[in-house]
Amino acid sequence: MKTHDFYYELPPELIAQTPLQKRDSSRLLVLGRESGQIEHRHFYDVIDYLKPGDTLVLNDSRVLPARLMGHRVPSGGAVEVLLLKDTGGDVWECLTRPGRKTPVGTQLCFGDGQLTAEVVEALDDGKKKVRFRYEGIFLEVLSQLGKMPLPPYIKEELEDQERYQTVYSRVNGSAAAPTAGLHFTPELLQKLRDKGVNLAWVTLHVGLGTFRPVKAEEITDHQMHSEFCMLSQQTADLLNRTRREGGRIVCVGTTSCRTIESFAAEDGSFTERSGWTDIFIYPGYRFKAMDALITNFHLPESTLIMLVSAFAGRENVLHAYQVAVEQRYRFFSFGDAMIIL
């Protein structure tokens, strides 16, 4: 199967640059995975498609304000550092810009010197290991100096950084938001609970690999990025009970899907697990656990549109995307949503 099989035309003006004022007022395209039938609703109507006994699986990872703007010492030249992975001992795997001007040994300064750093290692893929120095607690310093690492297709500055967090985010570690969850409000979550819908929490720390284009012509030649994820015993017990009692497991976002499909046993059962996953889901994949999916609209030729196509069928998905373009839906991170049933 070719990467180009997942291409579609998207007018640039349909890429949402800012979030809507009300999270749950975005539009919702409802897609029947078997029939291909489409309905047009609003996200707050999602409650109509969920039943008592269903379980929503939500990724509670929180985005780090991981984009640091500073300067090189002593030259004073500007530098941008994007934190990717905490490797321990105040050393982080990072992307630096300009990469050529940040060789090993480069000294960096952020803010008024509240945070300083040294490039200590150059990695094969252009990343750097950077050791940070600071007083106090690193995450508190980062919250003062860092900015949200918005995707490259968003050109607008974000006025309220919390709008790139889900309302239920709580475990720091992501370099990008699990964006399907951005549509939920505390009030909508409570209405779902009141209806008898269960909420289950998983954690997958989203890496920047999620935005990396698929350059291989054959999708099977693509090297999938790894991300760390966790599934608690409490969540495992709830998912097992849902399956036993005939409820549906409804994933909120591709990250929740990748977590439960990585950790599900062949019979669809769960136990407490954590670890790295590089699962690559594309058409032909047999789903072990997920029964329905809430997701945003994804980039052409991306691994995410391949995952959605594996679940709902490539033709159904590309037709739904064509309809969404015709109906002027908003696309990508701050855009509208779809539910696939």
Tab-separated table of C-alpha atoms in Angstrom:
chain	number	residue	atom	x	y	z
A	1	MET	CA	0.000	0.000	0.000
A	2	LYS	CA	1.383	3.393	-1.013
A	3	THR	CA	1.692	6.497	1.177
A	4	HIS	CA	0.029	8.493	-1.598
A	5	ASP	CA	-3.087	6.331	-1.189
A	6	PHE	CA	-3.820	8.477	1.878
A	7	TYR	CA	-3.539	11.867	0.196
A	8	TYR	CA	-6.363	14.397	-0.011
A	9	GLU	CA	-6.561	18.030	-1.097
A	10	LEU	CA	-6.980	20.527	1.764
A	11	PRO	CA	-7.413	24.273	1.193
A	12	PRO	CA	-4.950	25.990	3.574
A	13	GLU	CA	-7.657	28.280	4.960
A	14	LEU	CA	-9.363	25.243	6.533
A	15	ILE	CA	-6.412	24.642	8.879
A	16	ALA	CA	-7.660	25.992	12.232
A	17	GLN	CA	-5.190	28.512	13.644
A	18	THR	CA	-6.927	29.183	16.955
A	19	PRO	CA	-9.273	27.210	19.211
A	20	LEU	CA	-12.981	28.060	19.360
A	21	GLN	CA	-14.166	30.086	22.325
A	22	LYS	CA	-16.164	27.122	23.645
A	23	ARG	CA	-14.375	23.789	23.498
A	24	ASP	CA	-17.444	21.619	22.898
A	25	SER	CA	-19.072	23.857	20.259
A	26	SER	CA	-16.846	22.502	17.489
A	27	ARG	CA	-18.525	20.511	14.741
A	28	LEU	CA	-18.754	16.719	14.871
A	29	LEU	CA	-18.840	14.515	11.788
A	30	VAL	CA	-20.438	11.156	12.631
A	31	LEU	CA	-19.178	8.288	10.445
A	32	GLY	CA	-20.619	4.765	10.343
A	33	ARG	CA	-17.620	2.492	9.825
A	34	GLU	CA	-19.628	-0.256	8.150
A	35	SER	CA	-22.127	1.823	6.143
A	36	GLY	CA	-20.014	4.898	5.432
A	37	GLN	CA	-23.067	6.978	6.397
A	38	ILE	CA	-22.332	10.535	7.533
A	39	GLU	CA	-24.160	12.893	9.894
A	40	HIS	CA	-23.268	16.466	10.855
A	41	ARG	CA	-23.616	17.466	14.507
A	42	HIS	CA	-21.820	19.488	17.174
A	43	PHE	CA	-19.382	18.015	19.649
A	44	TYR	CA	-21.712	18.471	22.608
A	45	ASP	CA	-24.038	16.013	20.802
A	46	VAL	CA	-21.467	13.240	21.312
A	47	ILE	CA	-23.484	12.202	24.366
A	48	ASP	CA	-26.243	11.006	21.990
A	49	TYR	CA	-23.893	8.378	20.509
A	50	LEU	CA	-22.652	6.922	23.800
A	51	LYS	CA	-24.630	4.439	25.889
A	52	PRO	CA	-24.690	3.521	29.590
A	53	GLY	CA	-21.968	0.913	30.114
A	54	ASP	CA	-19.698	2.291	27.389
A	55	THR	CA	-16.212	3.335	28.499
A	56	LEU	CA	-14.413	6.395	27.154
A	57	VAL	CA	-10.622	5.976	27.166
A	58	LEU	CA	-8.891	9.337	27.659
A	59	ASN	CA	-5.184	10.192	27.548
A	60	ASP	CA	-4.369	12.318	30.611
A	61	SER	CA	-0.880	13.360	29.443
A	62	ARG	CA	-0.092	17.045	29.868
A	63	VAL	CA	1.920	19.077	27.368
A	64	LEU	CA	5.131	20.579	28.673
A	65	PRO	CA	5.764	24.239	27.764
A	66	ALA	CA	8.822	22.749	26.129
A	67	ARG	CA	9.833	25.514	23.688
A	68	LEU	CA	12.595	27.672	25.168
A	69	MET	CA	13.828	30.870	23.529
A	70	GLY	CA	17.243	32.077	24.684
A	71	HIS	CA	20.727	32.994	23.546
A	72	ARG	CA	24.143	31.446	23.152
A	73	VAL	CA	26.926	32.484	25.533
A	74	PRO	CA	29.022	34.516	25.004
A	75	SER	CA	28.047	35.377	21.398
A	76	GLY	CA	24.499	36.451	22.274
A	77	GLY	CA	23.111	34.731	19.165
A	78	ALA	CA	19.481	33.629	19.396
A	79	VAL	CA	18.713	29.977	20.069
A	80	GLU	CA	15.551	27.909	20.306
A	81	VAL	CA	15.494	24.638	22.239
A	82	LEU	CA	12.634	22.136	22.139
A	83	LEU	CA	12.618	19.576	24.950
A	84	LEU	CA	11.763	16.077	23.720
A	85	LYS	CA	12.680	13.517	26.379
A	86	ASP	CA	13.941	13.607	29.960
A	87	THR	CA	16.902	11.215	30.082
A	88	GLY	CA	17.627	11.843	33.779
A	89	GLY	CA	20.153	13.920	35.698
A	90	ASP	CA	18.752	17.204	34.290
A	91	VAL	CA	19.758	16.057	30.782
A	92	TRP	CA	17.101	16.242	28.053
A	93	GLU	CA	17.039	15.066	24.468
A	94	CYS	CA	16.292	18.233	22.476
A	95	LEU	CA	16.026	19.830	19.093
A	96	THR	CA	18.109	23.012	18.812
A	97	ARG	CA	17.851	25.780	16.280
A	98	PRO	CA	20.164	26.769	14.659
A	99	GLY	CA	21.536	23.248	14.951
A	100	ARG	CA	24.835	24.062	13.232
A	101	LYS	CA	25.600	26.762	15.792
A	102	THR	CA	24.963	24.581	18.833
A	103	PRO	CA	27.780	21.990	18.786
A	104	VAL	CA	28.818	20.056	21.887
A	105	GLY	CA	30.107	22.482	24.509
A	106	THR	CA	27.790	25.378	23.548
A	107	GLN	CA	26.579	27.324	26.592
A	108	LEU	CA	22.968	28.567	26.602
A	109	CYS	CA	21.035	31.060	28.688
A	110	PHE	CA	17.268	31.529	29.072
A	111	GLY	CA	15.322	34.343	30.725
A	112	ASP	CA	17.570	36.468	32.939
A	113	GLY	CA	19.777	33.518	33.721
A	114	GLN	CA	17.143	31.635	35.711
A	115	LEU	CA	17.942	28.701	33.439
A	116	THR	CA	21.275	27.927	31.827
A	117	ALA	CA	22.386	24.886	29.878
A	118	GLU	CA	25.196	23.161	28.013
A	119	VAL	CA	25.009	20.981	24.906
A	120	VAL	CA	26.704	17.752	26.062
A	121	GLU	CA	26.134	15.320	23.182
A	122	ALA	CA	25.167	15.296	19.510
A	123	LEU	CA	22.922	12.410	18.410
A	124	ASP	CA	22.774	10.769	14.977
A	125	ASP	CA	19.352	12.134	14.027
A	126	GLY	CA	20.205	15.809	14.538
A	127	LYS	CA	18.988	15.917	18.135
A	128	LYS	CA	21.192	17.082	20.998
A	129	LYS	CA	21.505	16.154	24.644
A	130	VAL	CA	21.394	19.270	26.790
A	131	ARG	CA	22.186	19.525	30.522
A	132	PHE	CA	20.201	22.220	32.363
A	133	ARG	CA	21.186	24.196	35.463
A	134	TYR	CA	18.675	26.041	37.647
A	135	GLU	CA	17.569	26.837	41.204
A	136	GLY	CA	14.440	25.195	42.600
A	137	ILE	CA	12.110	22.879	40.658
A	138	PHE	CA	12.707	22.422	36.933
A	139	LEU	CA	9.032	22.213	35.935
A	140	GLU	CA	8.287	25.462	37.784
A	141	VAL	CA	11.150	27.225	35.982
A	142	LEU	CA	9.918	25.758	32.701
A	143	SER	CA	6.358	26.984	33.344
A	144	GLN	CA	7.726	30.548	33.682
A	145	LEU	CA	10.048	30.536	30.675
A	146	GLY	CA	8.683	27.944	28.258
A	147	LYS	CA	6.080	28.231	25.510
A	148	MET	CA	3.744	25.625	24.097
A	149	PRO	CA	5.346	23.666	21.208
A	150	LEU	CA	2.511	24.216	18.755
A	151	PRO	CA	2.497	22.175	15.518
A	152	PRO	CA	4.305	23.741	12.539
A	153	TYR	CA	1.046	24.369	10.634
A	154	ILE	CA	-0.210	26.740	13.389
A	155	LYS	CA	1.208	30.201	12.763
A	156	GLU	CA	-0.809	32.173	15.358
A	157	GLU	CA	0.467	32.728	18.897
A	158	LEU	CA	-1.677	31.037	21.553
A	159	GLU	CA	-3.121	33.588	23.977
A	160	ASP	CA	-4.137	31.085	26.670
A	161	GLN	CA	-1.666	28.197	26.976
A	162	GLU	CA	-4.304	26.037	28.723
A	163	ARG	CA	-6.239	25.830	25.437
A	164	TYR	CA	-3.543	23.441	24.196
A	165	GLN	CA	-4.213	21.200	27.197
A	166	THR	CA	-7.168	18.901	27.771
A	167	VAL	CA	-9.251	19.818	30.828
A	168	TYR	CA	-8.274	16.462	32.357
A	169	SER	CA	-4.507	16.625	31.677
A	170	ARG	CA	-2.441	15.778	34.754
A	171	VAL	CA	0.739	13.819	33.912
A	172	ASN	CA	3.502	16.043	32.502
A	173	GLY	CA	5.440	14.670	29.559
A	174	SER	CA	3.994	15.387	26.095
A	175	ALA	CA	5.579	17.475	23.347
A	176	ALA	CA	2.160	17.844	21.652
A	177	ALA	CA	-1.447	17.653	22.817
A	178	PRO	CA	-3.701	14.612	22.414
A	179	THR	CA	-5.987	16.893	20.432
A	180	ALA	CA	-9.193	14.834	20.236
A	181	GLY	CA	-9.579	15.497	23.954
A	182	LEU	CA	-9.448	19.285	23.528
A	183	HIS	CA	-13.205	19.289	22.783
A	184	PHE	CA	-14.289	18.056	26.214
A	185	THR	CA	-15.419	20.367	29.010
A	186	PRO	CA	-15.838	19.438	32.686
A	187	GLU	CA	-19.601	19.870	32.231
A	188	LEU	CA	-19.744	17.492	29.246
A	189	LEU	CA	-17.685	14.886	31.107
A	190	GLN	CA	-20.085	15.114	34.046
A	191	LYS	CA	-23.104	14.676	31.746
A	192	LEU	CA	-21.472	11.536	30.356
A	193	ARG	CA	-20.902	10.184	33.868
A	194	ASP	CA	-24.510	10.983	34.771
A	195	LYS	CA	-25.641	8.978	31.730
A	196	GLY	CA	-23.678	5.956	32.931
A	197	VAL	CA	-20.689	6.268	30.612
A	198	ASN	CA	-17.424	5.208	32.325
A	199	LEU	CA	-14.227	7.249	32.065
A	200	ALA	CA	-10.942	5.347	31.907
A	201	TRP	CA	-7.523	7.019	31.991
A	202	VAL	CA	-4.386	6.040	30.141
A	203	THR	CA	-1.193	8.025	29.655
A	204	LEU	CA	0.734	8.294	26.407
A	205	HIS	CA	3.321	11.050	26.167
A	206	VAL	CA	2.966	12.383	22.630
A	207	GLY	CA	6.258	12.898	20.820
A	208	LEU	CA	7.022	15.206	17.920
A	209	GLY	CA	7.250	12.109	15.735
A	210	THR	CA	3.491	12.410	15.452
A	211	PHE	CA	4.100	15.334	13.055
A	212	ARG	CA	6.909	13.669	11.124
A	213	PRO	CA	5.870	13.095	7.497
A	214	VAL	CA	5.895	9.590	6.046
A	215	LYS	CA	8.640	9.776	3.428
A	216	ALA	CA	8.636	6.123	2.398
A	217	GLU	CA	6.732	5.347	-0.790
A	218	GLU	CA	5.521	2.026	0.659
A	219	ILE	CA	3.906	2.557	4.066
A	220	THR	CA	5.437	-0.665	5.395
A	221	ASP	CA	8.900	0.890	4.910
A	222	HIS	CA	8.089	3.700	7.368
A	223	GLN	CA	9.939	3.615	10.701
A	224	MET	CA	7.385	4.444	13.409
A	225	HIS	CA	8.448	6.669	16.338
A	226	SER	CA	8.329	5.353	19.939
A	227	GLU	CA	6.259	6.901	22.719
A	228	PHE	CA	5.991	6.017	26.412
A	229	CYS	CA	2.585	4.943	27.704
A	230	MET	CA	0.984	3.588	30.872
A	231	LEU	CA	-2.191	1.676	31.687
A	232	SER	CA	-3.075	1.258	35.373
A	233	GLN	CA	-4.635	-1.791	37.009
A	234	GLN	CA	-7.740	0.313	37.709
A	235	THR	CA	-8.113	1.077	33.997
A	236	ALA	CA	-7.372	-2.540	33.066
A	237	ASP	CA	-10.122	-3.737	35.439
A	238	LEU	CA	-12.615	-1.220	34.031
A	239	LEU	CA	-11.871	-2.157	30.413
A	240	ASN	CA	-12.179	-5.865	31.214
A	241	ARG	CA	-15.510	-5.262	32.956
A	242	THR	CA	-16.764	-3.167	30.026
A	243	ARG	CA	-15.970	-5.972	27.608
A	244	ARG	CA	-17.486	-8.601	29.924
A	245	GLU	CA	-20.750	-6.656	30.350
A	246	GLY	CA	-21.207	-5.852	26.651
A	247	GLY	CA	-20.220	-2.175	26.675
A	248	ARG	CA	-18.114	-0.519	24.009
A	249	ILE	CA	-14.557	0.724	24.430
A	250	VAL	CA	-14.490	4.194	22.850
A	251	CYS	CA	-11.039	5.736	22.425
A	252	VAL	CA	-10.647	9.499	22.576
A	253	GLY	CA	-7.878	10.102	20.092
A	254	THR	CA	-5.320	8.020	18.268
A	255	THR	CA	-3.009	8.130	21.314
A	256	SER	CA	-5.570	6.326	23.492
A	257	CYS	CA	-6.098	3.850	20.655
A	258	ARG	CA	-2.374	3.168	20.291
A	259	THR	CA	-2.035	2.659	24.055
A	260	ILE	CA	-4.803	0.094	24.462
A	261	GLU	CA	-3.994	-1.713	21.215
A	262	SER	CA	-0.340	-1.950	22.328
A	263	PHE	CA	-1.237	-3.439	25.711
A	264	ALA	CA	-4.291	-5.596	24.901
A	265	ALA	CA	-3.802	-9.349	24.948
A	266	GLU	CA	-4.839	-11.300	21.854
A	267	ASP	CA	-8.246	-11.962	23.449
A	268	GLY	CA	-8.767	-8.215	24.115
A	269	SER	CA	-8.148	-8.444	27.861
A	270	PHE	CA	-5.933	-6.122	29.906
A	271	THR	CA	-3.493	-6.113	32.806
A	272	GLU	CA	-1.504	-3.226	34.244
A	273	ARG	CA	1.283	-2.295	31.813
A	274	SER	CA	3.747	0.474	30.997
A	275	GLY	CA	6.485	0.854	28.433
A	276	TRP	CA	7.439	2.185	25.017
A	277	THR	CA	5.273	1.554	21.981
A	278	ASP	CA	6.061	1.953	18.291
A	279	ILE	CA	2.844	0.292	17.107
A	280	PHE	CA	2.000	1.283	13.522
A	281	ILE	CA	-1.674	0.780	12.706
A	282	TYR	CA	-2.633	0.837	9.018
A	283	PRO	CA	-5.264	-0.952	6.870
A	284	GLY	CA	-5.160	-4.683	7.438
A	285	TYR	CA	-4.606	-4.321	11.189
A	286	ARG	CA	-6.949	-6.389	13.388
A	287	PHE	CA	-8.219	-4.313	16.308
A	288	LYS	CA	-8.166	-6.219	19.598
A	289	ALA	CA	-9.906	-3.741	21.882
A	290	MET	CA	-11.282	-0.515	20.351
A	291	ASP	CA	-14.964	-0.444	19.332
A	292	ALA	CA	-15.361	3.267	18.453
A	293	LEU	CA	-13.088	6.280	17.995
A	294	ILE	CA	-13.362	10.018	18.607
A	295	THR	CA	-10.671	11.846	16.652
A	296	ASN	CA	-9.769	15.073	14.873
A	297	PHE	CA	-9.052	15.469	11.149
A	298	HIS	CA	-5.473	14.498	10.338
A	299	LEU	CA	-2.800	15.531	7.862
A	300	PRO	CA	-2.729	13.935	4.399
A	301	GLU	CA	-0.387	10.932	4.131
A	302	SER	CA	0.152	10.850	7.923
A	303	THR	CA	0.340	7.758	10.130
A	304	LEU	CA	-2.772	9.072	11.913
A	305	ILE	CA	-5.005	9.070	8.831
A	306	MET	CA	-3.663	5.566	8.160
A	307	LEU	CA	-4.774	4.482	11.655
A	308	VAL	CA	-8.252	5.949	11.137
A	309	SER	CA	-8.436	4.239	7.734
A	310	ALA	CA	-7.510	0.917	9.334
A	311	PHE	CA	-10.550	1.289	11.588
A	312	ALA	CA	-13.163	2.708	9.219
A	313	GLY	CA	-11.856	1.750	5.777
A	314	ARG	CA	-9.715	3.956	3.526
A	315	GLU	CA	-12.525	4.737	1.070
A	316	ASN	CA	-14.953	5.667	3.858
A	317	VAL	CA	-12.400	7.904	5.522
A	318	LEU	CA	-11.273	9.705	2.357
A	319	HIS	CA	-14.904	10.246	1.367
A	320	ALA	CA	-15.668	11.650	4.841
A	321	TYR	CA	-12.678	13.990	4.551
A	322	GLN	CA	-13.872	15.143	1.109
A	323	VAL	CA	-17.301	15.887	2.601
A	324	ALA	CA	-15.668	17.721	5.513
A	325	VAL	CA	-13.722	19.904	3.072
A	326	GLU	CA	-16.887	20.633	1.082
A	327	GLN	CA	-18.736	21.503	4.314
A	328	ARG	CA	-15.876	23.772	5.407
A	329	TYR	CA	-14.963	21.874	8.559
A	330	ARG	CA	-11.915	23.125	10.478
A	331	PHE	CA	-8.910	20.770	10.321
A	332	PHE	CA	-6.053	19.549	12.530
A	333	SER	CA	-5.208	20.320	16.176
A	334	PHE	CA	-7.627	23.190	16.865
A	335	GLY	CA	-10.149	21.960	14.326
A	336	ASP	CA	-13.370	19.960	14.411
A	337	ALA	CA	-13.858	16.314	15.354
A	338	MET	CA	-15.345	13.084	14.096
A	339	ILE	CA	-16.744	10.045	15.856
A	340	ILE	CA	-16.481	6.690	14.099
A	341	LEU	CA	-18.985	4.076	15.245
